[in-house]
PDB file of C-alpha atoms in Angstrom:
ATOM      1  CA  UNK A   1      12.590  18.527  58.224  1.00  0.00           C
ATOM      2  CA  UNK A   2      11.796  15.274  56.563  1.00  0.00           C
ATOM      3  CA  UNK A   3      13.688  12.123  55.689  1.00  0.00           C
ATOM      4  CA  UNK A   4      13.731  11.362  53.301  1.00  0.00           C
ATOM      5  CA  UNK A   5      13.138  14.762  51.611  1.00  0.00           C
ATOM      6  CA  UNK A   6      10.161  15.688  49.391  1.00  0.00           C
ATOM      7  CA  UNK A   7      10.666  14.855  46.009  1.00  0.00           C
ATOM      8  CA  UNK A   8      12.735  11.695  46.129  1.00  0.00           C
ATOM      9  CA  UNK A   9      11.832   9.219  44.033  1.00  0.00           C
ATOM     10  CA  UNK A  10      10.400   5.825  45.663  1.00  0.00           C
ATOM     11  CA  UNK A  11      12.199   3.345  43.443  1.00  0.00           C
ATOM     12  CA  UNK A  12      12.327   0.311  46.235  1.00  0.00           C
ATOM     13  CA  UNK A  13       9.321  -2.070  46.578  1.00  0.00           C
ATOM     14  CA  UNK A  14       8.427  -2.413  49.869  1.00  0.00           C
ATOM     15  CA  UNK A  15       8.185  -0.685  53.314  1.00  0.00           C
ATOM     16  CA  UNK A  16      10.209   3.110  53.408  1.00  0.00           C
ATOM     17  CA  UNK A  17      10.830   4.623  56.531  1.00  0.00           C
ATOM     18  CA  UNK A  18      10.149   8.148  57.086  1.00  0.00           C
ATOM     19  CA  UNK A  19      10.823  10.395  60.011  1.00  0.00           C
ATOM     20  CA  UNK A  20      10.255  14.201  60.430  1.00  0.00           C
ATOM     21  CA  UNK A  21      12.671  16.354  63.145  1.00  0.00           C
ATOM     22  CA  UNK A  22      10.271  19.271  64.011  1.00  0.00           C
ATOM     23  CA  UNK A  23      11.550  22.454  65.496  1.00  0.00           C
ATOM     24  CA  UNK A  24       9.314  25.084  67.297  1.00  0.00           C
ATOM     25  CA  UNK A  25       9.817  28.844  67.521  1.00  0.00           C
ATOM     26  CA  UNK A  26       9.246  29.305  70.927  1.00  0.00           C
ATOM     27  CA  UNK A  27      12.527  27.540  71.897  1.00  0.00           C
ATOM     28  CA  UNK A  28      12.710  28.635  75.442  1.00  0.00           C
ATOM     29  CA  UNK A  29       9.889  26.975  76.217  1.00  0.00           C
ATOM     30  CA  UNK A  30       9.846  23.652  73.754  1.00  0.00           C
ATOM     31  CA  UNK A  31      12.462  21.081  72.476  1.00  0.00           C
ATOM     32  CA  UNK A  32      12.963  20.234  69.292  1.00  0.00           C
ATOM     33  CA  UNK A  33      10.493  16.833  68.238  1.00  0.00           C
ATOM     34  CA  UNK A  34      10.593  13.884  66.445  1.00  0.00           C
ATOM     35  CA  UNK A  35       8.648  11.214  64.750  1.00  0.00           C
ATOM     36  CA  UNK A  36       8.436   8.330  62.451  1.00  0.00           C
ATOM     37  CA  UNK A  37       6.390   6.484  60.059  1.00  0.00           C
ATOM     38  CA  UNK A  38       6.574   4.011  57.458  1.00  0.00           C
ATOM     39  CA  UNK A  39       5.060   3.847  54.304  1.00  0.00           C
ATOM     40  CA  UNK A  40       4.606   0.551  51.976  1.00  0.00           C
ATOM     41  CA  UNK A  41       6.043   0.930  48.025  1.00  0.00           C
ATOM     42  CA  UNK A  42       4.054  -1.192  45.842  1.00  0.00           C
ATOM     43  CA  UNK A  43       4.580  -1.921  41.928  1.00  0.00           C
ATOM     44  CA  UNK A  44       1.980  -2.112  39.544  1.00  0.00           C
ATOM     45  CA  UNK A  45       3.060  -4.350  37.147  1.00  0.00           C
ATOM     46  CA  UNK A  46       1.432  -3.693  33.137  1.00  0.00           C
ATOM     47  CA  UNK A  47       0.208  -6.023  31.269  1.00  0.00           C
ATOM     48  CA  UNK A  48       1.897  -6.873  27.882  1.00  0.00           C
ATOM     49  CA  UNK A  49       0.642  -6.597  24.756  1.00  0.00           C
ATOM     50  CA  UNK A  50       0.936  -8.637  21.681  1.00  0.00           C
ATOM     51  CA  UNK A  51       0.409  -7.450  18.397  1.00  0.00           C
ATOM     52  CA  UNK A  52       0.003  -9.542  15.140  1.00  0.00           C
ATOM     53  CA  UNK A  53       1.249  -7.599  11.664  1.00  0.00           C
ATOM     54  CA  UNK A  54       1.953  -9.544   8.849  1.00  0.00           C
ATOM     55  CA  UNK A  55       2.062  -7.310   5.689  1.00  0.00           C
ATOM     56  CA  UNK A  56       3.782  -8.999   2.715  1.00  0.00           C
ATOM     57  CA  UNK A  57       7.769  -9.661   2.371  1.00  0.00           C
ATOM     58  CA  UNK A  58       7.949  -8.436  -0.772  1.00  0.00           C
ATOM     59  CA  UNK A  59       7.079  -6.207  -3.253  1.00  0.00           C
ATOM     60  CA  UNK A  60       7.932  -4.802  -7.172  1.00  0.00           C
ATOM     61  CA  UNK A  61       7.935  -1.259  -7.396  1.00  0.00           C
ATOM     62  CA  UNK A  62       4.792  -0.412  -9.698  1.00  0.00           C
ATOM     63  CA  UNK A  63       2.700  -2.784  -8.083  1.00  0.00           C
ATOM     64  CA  UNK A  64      -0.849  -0.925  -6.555  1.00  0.00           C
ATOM     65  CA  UNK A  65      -0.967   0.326  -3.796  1.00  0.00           C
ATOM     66  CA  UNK A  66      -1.946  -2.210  -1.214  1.00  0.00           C
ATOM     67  CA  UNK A  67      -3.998  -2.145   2.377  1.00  0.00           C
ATOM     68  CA  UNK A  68      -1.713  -3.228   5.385  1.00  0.00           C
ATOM     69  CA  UNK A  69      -3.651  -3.795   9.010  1.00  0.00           C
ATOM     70  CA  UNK A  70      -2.726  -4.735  12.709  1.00  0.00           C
ATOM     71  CA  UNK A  71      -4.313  -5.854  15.821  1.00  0.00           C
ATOM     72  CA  UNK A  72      -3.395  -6.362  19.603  1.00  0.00           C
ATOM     73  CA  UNK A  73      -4.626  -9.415  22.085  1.00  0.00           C
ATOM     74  CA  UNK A  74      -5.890  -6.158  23.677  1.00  0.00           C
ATOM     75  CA  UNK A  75      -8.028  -5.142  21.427  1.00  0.00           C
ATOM     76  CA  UNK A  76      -6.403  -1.716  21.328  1.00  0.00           C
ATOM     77  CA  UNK A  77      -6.549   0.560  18.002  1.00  0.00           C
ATOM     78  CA  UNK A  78      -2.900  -0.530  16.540  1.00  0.00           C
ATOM     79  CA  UNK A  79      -1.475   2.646  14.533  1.00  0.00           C
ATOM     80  CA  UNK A  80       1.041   2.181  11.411  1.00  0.00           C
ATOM     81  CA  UNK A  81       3.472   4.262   9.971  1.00  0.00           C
ATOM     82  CA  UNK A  82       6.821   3.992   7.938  1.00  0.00           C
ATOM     83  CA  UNK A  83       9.869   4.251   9.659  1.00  0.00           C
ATOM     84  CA  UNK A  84      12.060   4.564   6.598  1.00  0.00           C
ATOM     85  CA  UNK A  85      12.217   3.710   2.912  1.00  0.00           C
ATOM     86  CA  UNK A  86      10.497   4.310  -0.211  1.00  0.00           C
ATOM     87  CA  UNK A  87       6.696   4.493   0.541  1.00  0.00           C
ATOM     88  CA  UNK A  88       4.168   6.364   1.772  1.00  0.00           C
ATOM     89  CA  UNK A  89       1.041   5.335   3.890  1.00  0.00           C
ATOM     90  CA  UNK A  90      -2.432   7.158   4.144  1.00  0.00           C
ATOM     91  CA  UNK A  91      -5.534   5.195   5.911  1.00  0.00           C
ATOM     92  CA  UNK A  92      -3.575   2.200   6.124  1.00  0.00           C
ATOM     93  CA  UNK A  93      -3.063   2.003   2.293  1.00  0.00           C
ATOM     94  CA  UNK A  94       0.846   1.782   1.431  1.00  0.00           C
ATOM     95  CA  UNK A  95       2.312   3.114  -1.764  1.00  0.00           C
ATOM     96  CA  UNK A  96       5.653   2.627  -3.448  1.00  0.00           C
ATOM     97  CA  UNK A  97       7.370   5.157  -4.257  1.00  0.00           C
ATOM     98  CA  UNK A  98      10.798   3.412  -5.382  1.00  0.00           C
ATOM     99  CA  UNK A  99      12.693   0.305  -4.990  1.00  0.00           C
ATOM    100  CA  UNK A 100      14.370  -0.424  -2.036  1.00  0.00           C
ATOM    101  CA  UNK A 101      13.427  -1.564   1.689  1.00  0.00           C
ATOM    102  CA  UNK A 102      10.854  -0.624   3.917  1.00  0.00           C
ATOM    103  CA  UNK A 103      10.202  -0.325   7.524  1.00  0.00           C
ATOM    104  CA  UNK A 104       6.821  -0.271   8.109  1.00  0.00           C
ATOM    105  CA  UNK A 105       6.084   0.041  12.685  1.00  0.00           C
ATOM    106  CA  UNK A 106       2.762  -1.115  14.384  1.00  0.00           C
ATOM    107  CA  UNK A 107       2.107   0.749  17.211  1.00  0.00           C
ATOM    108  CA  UNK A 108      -0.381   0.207  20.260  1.00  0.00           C
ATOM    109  CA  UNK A 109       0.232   3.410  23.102  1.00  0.00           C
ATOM    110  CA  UNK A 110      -1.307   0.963  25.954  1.00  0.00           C
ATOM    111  CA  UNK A 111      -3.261   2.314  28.699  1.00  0.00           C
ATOM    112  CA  UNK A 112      -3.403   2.265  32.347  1.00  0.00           C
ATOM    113  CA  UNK A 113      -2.961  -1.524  32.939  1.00  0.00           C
ATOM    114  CA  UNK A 114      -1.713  -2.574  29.585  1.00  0.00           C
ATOM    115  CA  UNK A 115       1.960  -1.687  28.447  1.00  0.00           C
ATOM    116  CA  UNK A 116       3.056  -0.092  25.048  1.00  0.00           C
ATOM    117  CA  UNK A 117       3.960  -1.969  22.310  1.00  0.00           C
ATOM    118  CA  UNK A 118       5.550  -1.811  18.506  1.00  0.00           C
ATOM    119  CA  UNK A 119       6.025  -4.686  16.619  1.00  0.00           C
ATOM    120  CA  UNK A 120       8.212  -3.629  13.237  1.00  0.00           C
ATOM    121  CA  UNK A 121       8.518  -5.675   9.499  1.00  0.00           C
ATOM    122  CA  UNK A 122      10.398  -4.942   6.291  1.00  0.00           C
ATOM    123  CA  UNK A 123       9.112  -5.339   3.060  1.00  0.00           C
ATOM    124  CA  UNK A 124      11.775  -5.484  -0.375  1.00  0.00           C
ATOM    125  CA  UNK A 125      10.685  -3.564  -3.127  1.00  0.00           C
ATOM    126  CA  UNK A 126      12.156  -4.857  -5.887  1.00  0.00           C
ATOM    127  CA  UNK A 127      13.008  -3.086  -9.128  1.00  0.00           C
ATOM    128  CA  UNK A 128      10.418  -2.982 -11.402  1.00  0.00           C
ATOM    129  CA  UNK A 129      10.596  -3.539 -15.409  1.00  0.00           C
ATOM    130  CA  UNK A 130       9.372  -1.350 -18.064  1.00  0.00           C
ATOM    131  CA  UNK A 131       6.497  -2.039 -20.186  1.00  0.00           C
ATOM    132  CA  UNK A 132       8.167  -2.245 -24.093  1.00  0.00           C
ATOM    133  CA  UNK A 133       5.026  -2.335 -26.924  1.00  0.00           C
ATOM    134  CA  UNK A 134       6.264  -3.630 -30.436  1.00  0.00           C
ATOM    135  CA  UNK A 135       4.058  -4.376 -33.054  1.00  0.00           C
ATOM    136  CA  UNK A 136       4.984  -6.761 -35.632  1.00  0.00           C
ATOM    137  CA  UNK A 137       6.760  -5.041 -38.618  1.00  0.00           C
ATOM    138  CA  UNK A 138       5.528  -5.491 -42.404  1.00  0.00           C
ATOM    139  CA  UNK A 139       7.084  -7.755 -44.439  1.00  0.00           C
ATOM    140  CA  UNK A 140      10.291  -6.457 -46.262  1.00  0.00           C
ATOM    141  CA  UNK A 141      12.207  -7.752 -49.287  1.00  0.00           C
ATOM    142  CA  UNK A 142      14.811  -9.533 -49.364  1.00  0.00           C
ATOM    143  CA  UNK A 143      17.724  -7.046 -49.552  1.00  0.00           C
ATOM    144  CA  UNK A 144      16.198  -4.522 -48.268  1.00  0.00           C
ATOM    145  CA  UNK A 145      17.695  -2.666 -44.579  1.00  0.00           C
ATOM    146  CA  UNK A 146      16.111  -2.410 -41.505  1.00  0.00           C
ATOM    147  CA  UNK A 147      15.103   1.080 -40.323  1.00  0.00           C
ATOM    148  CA  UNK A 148      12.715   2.658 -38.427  1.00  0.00           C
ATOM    149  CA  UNK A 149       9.805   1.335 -39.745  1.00  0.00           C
ATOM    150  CA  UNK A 150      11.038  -2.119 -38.749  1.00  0.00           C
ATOM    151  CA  UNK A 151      12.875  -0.842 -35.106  1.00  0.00           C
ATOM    152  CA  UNK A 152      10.079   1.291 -33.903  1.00  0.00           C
ATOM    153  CA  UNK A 153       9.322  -0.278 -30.155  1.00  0.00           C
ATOM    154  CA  UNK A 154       8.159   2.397 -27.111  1.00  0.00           C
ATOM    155  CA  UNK A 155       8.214   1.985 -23.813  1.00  0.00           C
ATOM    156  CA  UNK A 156       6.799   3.203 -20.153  1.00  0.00           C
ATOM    157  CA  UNK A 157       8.773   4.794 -18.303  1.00  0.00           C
ATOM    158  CA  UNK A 158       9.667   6.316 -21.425  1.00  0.00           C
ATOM    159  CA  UNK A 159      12.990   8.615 -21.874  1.00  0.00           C
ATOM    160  CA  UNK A 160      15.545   5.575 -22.045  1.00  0.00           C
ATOM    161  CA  UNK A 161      17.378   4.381 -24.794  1.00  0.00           C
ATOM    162  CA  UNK A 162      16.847   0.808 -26.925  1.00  0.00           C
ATOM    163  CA  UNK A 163      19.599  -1.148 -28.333  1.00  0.00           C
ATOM    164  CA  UNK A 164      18.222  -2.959 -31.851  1.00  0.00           C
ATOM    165  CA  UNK A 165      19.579  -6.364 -32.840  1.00  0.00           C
ATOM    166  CA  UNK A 166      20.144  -6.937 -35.651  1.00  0.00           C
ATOM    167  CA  UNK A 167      20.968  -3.024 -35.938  1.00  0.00           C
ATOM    168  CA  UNK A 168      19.083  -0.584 -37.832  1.00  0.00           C
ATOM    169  CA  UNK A 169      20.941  -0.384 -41.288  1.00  0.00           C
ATOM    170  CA  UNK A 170      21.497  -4.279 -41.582  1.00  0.00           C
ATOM    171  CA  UNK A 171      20.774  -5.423 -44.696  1.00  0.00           C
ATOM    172  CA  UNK A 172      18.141  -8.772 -44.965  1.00  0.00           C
ATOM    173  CA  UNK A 173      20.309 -11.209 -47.028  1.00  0.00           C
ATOM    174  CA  UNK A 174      18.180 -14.260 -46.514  1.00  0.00           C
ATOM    175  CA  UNK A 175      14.413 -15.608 -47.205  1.00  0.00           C
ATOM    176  CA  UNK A 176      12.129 -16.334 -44.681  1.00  0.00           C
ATOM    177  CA  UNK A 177      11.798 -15.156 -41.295  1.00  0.00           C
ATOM    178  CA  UNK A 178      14.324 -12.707 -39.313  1.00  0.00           C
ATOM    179  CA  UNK A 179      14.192 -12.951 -35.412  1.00  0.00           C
ATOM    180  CA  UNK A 180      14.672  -8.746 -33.799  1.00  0.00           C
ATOM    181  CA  UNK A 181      15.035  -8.306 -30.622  1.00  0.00           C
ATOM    182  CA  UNK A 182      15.601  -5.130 -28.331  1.00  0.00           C
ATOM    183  CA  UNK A 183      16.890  -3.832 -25.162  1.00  0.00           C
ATOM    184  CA  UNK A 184      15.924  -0.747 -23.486  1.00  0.00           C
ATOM    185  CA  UNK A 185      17.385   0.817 -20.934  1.00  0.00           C
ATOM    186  CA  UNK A 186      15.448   2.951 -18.882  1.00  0.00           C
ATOM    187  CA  UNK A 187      16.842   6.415 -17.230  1.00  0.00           C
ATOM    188  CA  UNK A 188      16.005   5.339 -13.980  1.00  0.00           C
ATOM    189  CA  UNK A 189      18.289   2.561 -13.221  1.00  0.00           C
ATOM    190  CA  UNK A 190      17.694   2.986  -9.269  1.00  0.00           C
ATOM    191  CA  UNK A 191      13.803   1.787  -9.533  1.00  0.00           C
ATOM    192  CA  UNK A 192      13.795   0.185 -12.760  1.00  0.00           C
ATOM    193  CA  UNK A 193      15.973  -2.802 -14.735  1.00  0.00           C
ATOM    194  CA  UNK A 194      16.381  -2.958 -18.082  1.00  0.00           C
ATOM    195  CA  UNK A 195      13.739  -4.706 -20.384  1.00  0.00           C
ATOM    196  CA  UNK A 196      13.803  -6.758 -23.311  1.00  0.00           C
ATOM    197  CA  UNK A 197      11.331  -7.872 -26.482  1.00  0.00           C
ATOM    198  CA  UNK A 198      11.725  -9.856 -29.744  1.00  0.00           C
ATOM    199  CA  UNK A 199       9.589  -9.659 -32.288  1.00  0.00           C
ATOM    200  CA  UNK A 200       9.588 -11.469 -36.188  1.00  0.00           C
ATOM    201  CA  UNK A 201       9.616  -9.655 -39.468  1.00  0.00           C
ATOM    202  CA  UNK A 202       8.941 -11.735 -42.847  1.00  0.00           C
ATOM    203  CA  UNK A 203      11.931 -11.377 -45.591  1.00  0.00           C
ATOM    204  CA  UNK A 204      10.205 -12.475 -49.254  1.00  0.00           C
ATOM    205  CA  UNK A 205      11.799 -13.095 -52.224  1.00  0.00           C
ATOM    206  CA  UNK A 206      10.825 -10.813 -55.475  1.00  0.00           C
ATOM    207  CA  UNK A 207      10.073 -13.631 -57.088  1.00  0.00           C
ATOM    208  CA  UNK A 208       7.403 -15.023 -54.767  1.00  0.00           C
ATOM    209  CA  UNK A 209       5.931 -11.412 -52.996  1.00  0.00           C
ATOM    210  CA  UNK A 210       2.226 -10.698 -54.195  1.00  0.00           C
ATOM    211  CA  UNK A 211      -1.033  -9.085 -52.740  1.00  0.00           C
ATOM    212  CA  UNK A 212      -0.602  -4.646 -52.468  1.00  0.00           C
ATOM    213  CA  UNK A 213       3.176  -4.842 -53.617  1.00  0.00           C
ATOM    214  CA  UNK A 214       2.686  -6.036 -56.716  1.00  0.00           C
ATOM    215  CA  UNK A 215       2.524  -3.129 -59.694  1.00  0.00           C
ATOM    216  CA  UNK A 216       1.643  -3.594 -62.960  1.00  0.00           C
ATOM    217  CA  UNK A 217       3.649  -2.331 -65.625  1.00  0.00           C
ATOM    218  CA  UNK A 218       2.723  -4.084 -68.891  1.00  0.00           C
ATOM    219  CA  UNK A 219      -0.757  -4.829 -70.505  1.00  0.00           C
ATOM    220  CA  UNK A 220      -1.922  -7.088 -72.958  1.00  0.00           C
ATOM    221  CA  UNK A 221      -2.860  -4.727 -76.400  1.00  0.00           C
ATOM    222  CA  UNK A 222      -6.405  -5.899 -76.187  1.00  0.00           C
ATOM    223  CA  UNK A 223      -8.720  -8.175 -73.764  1.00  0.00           C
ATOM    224  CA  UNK A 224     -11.976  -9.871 -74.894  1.00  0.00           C
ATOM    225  CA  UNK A 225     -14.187 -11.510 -72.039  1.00  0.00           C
ATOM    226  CA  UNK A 226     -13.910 -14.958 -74.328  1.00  0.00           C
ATOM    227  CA  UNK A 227     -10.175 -14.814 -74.061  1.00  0.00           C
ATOM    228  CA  UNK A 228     -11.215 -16.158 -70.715  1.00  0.00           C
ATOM    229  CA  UNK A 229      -7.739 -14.757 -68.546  1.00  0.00           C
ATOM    230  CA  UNK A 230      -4.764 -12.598 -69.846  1.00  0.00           C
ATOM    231  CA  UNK A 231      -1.177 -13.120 -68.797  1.00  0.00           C
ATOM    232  CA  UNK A 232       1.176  -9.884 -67.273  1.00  0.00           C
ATOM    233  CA  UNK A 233       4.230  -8.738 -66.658  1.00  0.00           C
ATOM    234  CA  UNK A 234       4.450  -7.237 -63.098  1.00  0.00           C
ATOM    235  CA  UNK A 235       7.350  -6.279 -61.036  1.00  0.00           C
ATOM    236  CA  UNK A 236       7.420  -6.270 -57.173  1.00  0.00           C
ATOM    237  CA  UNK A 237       8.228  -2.267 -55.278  1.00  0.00           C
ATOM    238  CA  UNK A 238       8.098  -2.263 -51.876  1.00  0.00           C
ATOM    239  CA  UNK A 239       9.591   1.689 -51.932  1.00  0.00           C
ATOM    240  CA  UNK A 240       5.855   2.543 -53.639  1.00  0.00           C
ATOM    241  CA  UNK A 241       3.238  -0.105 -53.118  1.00  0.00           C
ATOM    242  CA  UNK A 242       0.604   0.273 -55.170  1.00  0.00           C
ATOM    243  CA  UNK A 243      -2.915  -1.631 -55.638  1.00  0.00           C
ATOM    244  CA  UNK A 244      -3.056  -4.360 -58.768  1.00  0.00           C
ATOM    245  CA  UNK A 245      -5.700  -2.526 -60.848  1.00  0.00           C
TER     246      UNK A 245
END
């Protein structure tokens, strides 16, 4: 019988005593013996590891994927993964997949004299902001209201809605140049803000418009060449532009 017993655990540094009570089947003839030993508990200290892992602060969801690395003072292969939050990782590339925070963990196992280590950083995806393409409109009359030909903008991620100013249906009361503007408001408010353009459209007065809006609508009774120019009357339509002949 031993003391201590096989299978306790050695947690002490230093010398542990043992003894043993031994006890013989031919009692008649032996006594019972003892002995004891000592045995010395050593620790074997690891060595630490330090790992560097500096991937960037922050982020804008949309933005490309990007390439994140690690390294230990050991030398050690350094693993990464994501703890939490919106991303993915493959090959040590990282890709957003929403707005939010993420966790991303460096991890080196260690070995038999160096100890494990992790090393963790948090990057804040910001929202991102859609894309809103609006060409510039034709010029209008004065008088005439703004529609879809004039309030026409897209935008990626599409789906959302846009808010016009002035509104479609205003009527253009004044010469000269109109300021629009819109705001769009995406579907996906949790990865995306909402986005805004302006763009100008040109109001002209009936009195000044030329070029493709002008139609013709009374002719001279006759033309010679030695008459040199002839004088018109012409109107201005915007509804049905036609070429001056």
């Amino acid at each position: 019988v031993y003391t201590p017993a096989v299978g306790t655990t050695l947690s002490t540094a230093g010398n542990t005593n043992l003894s043993v009570t031994y006890t013989p089947t031919d009692t008649t003839n032996y006594s019972n013996a003892t002995a004891q030993q000592t045995i010395s508990v050593t620790t074997t200290t690891l060595i630490e590891q330090t790992l560097t892992f500096n991937p960037p602060s922050t982020k804008t969801y949309g933005d490309v994927p990007f390439s994140v690395s690690a390294t230990s003072n050991s030398n050690l292969p350094v693993v990464i993964s994501v703890v939490s939050g919106p991303a993915t990782i493959s090959g040590g590339t990282v890709t957003l997949t929403g707005a939010g925070t993420v966790l991303l963990r460096a991890t080196q196992s260690g070995d038999a004299t160096r100890a494990p280590a992790t090393l963790d950083k948090s990057i804040t995806v910001a929202k991102g902001t859609p894309t809103i393409t609006w060409s510039q409109p034709a010029p209008v009359l004065v008088g005439a209201a703004l529609s879809g030909a004039q309030l026409n903008a897209t935008a990626v991620p599409s789906g959302g809605s846009f808010v016009y100013t002035p509104a479609a249906g205003t009527t253009l009361s004044s010469v000269g140049t109109t300021n629009l503007s819109v705001t769009y408001a995406p579907t996906d408010t949790t990865n995306y803000n909402n986005a805004t353009a302006q763009q100008t459209l040109s109001v002209l007065d009936s009195a000044s418009a030329s070029g493709p809006f002008a139609k013709v609508t009374t002719w001279p009774s006759r033309y010679t060449a030695a008459e040199g120019q002839i004088t018109v009357a012409v109107e201005f339509n915007f509804a049905t532009p036609t070429s001056v002949p």
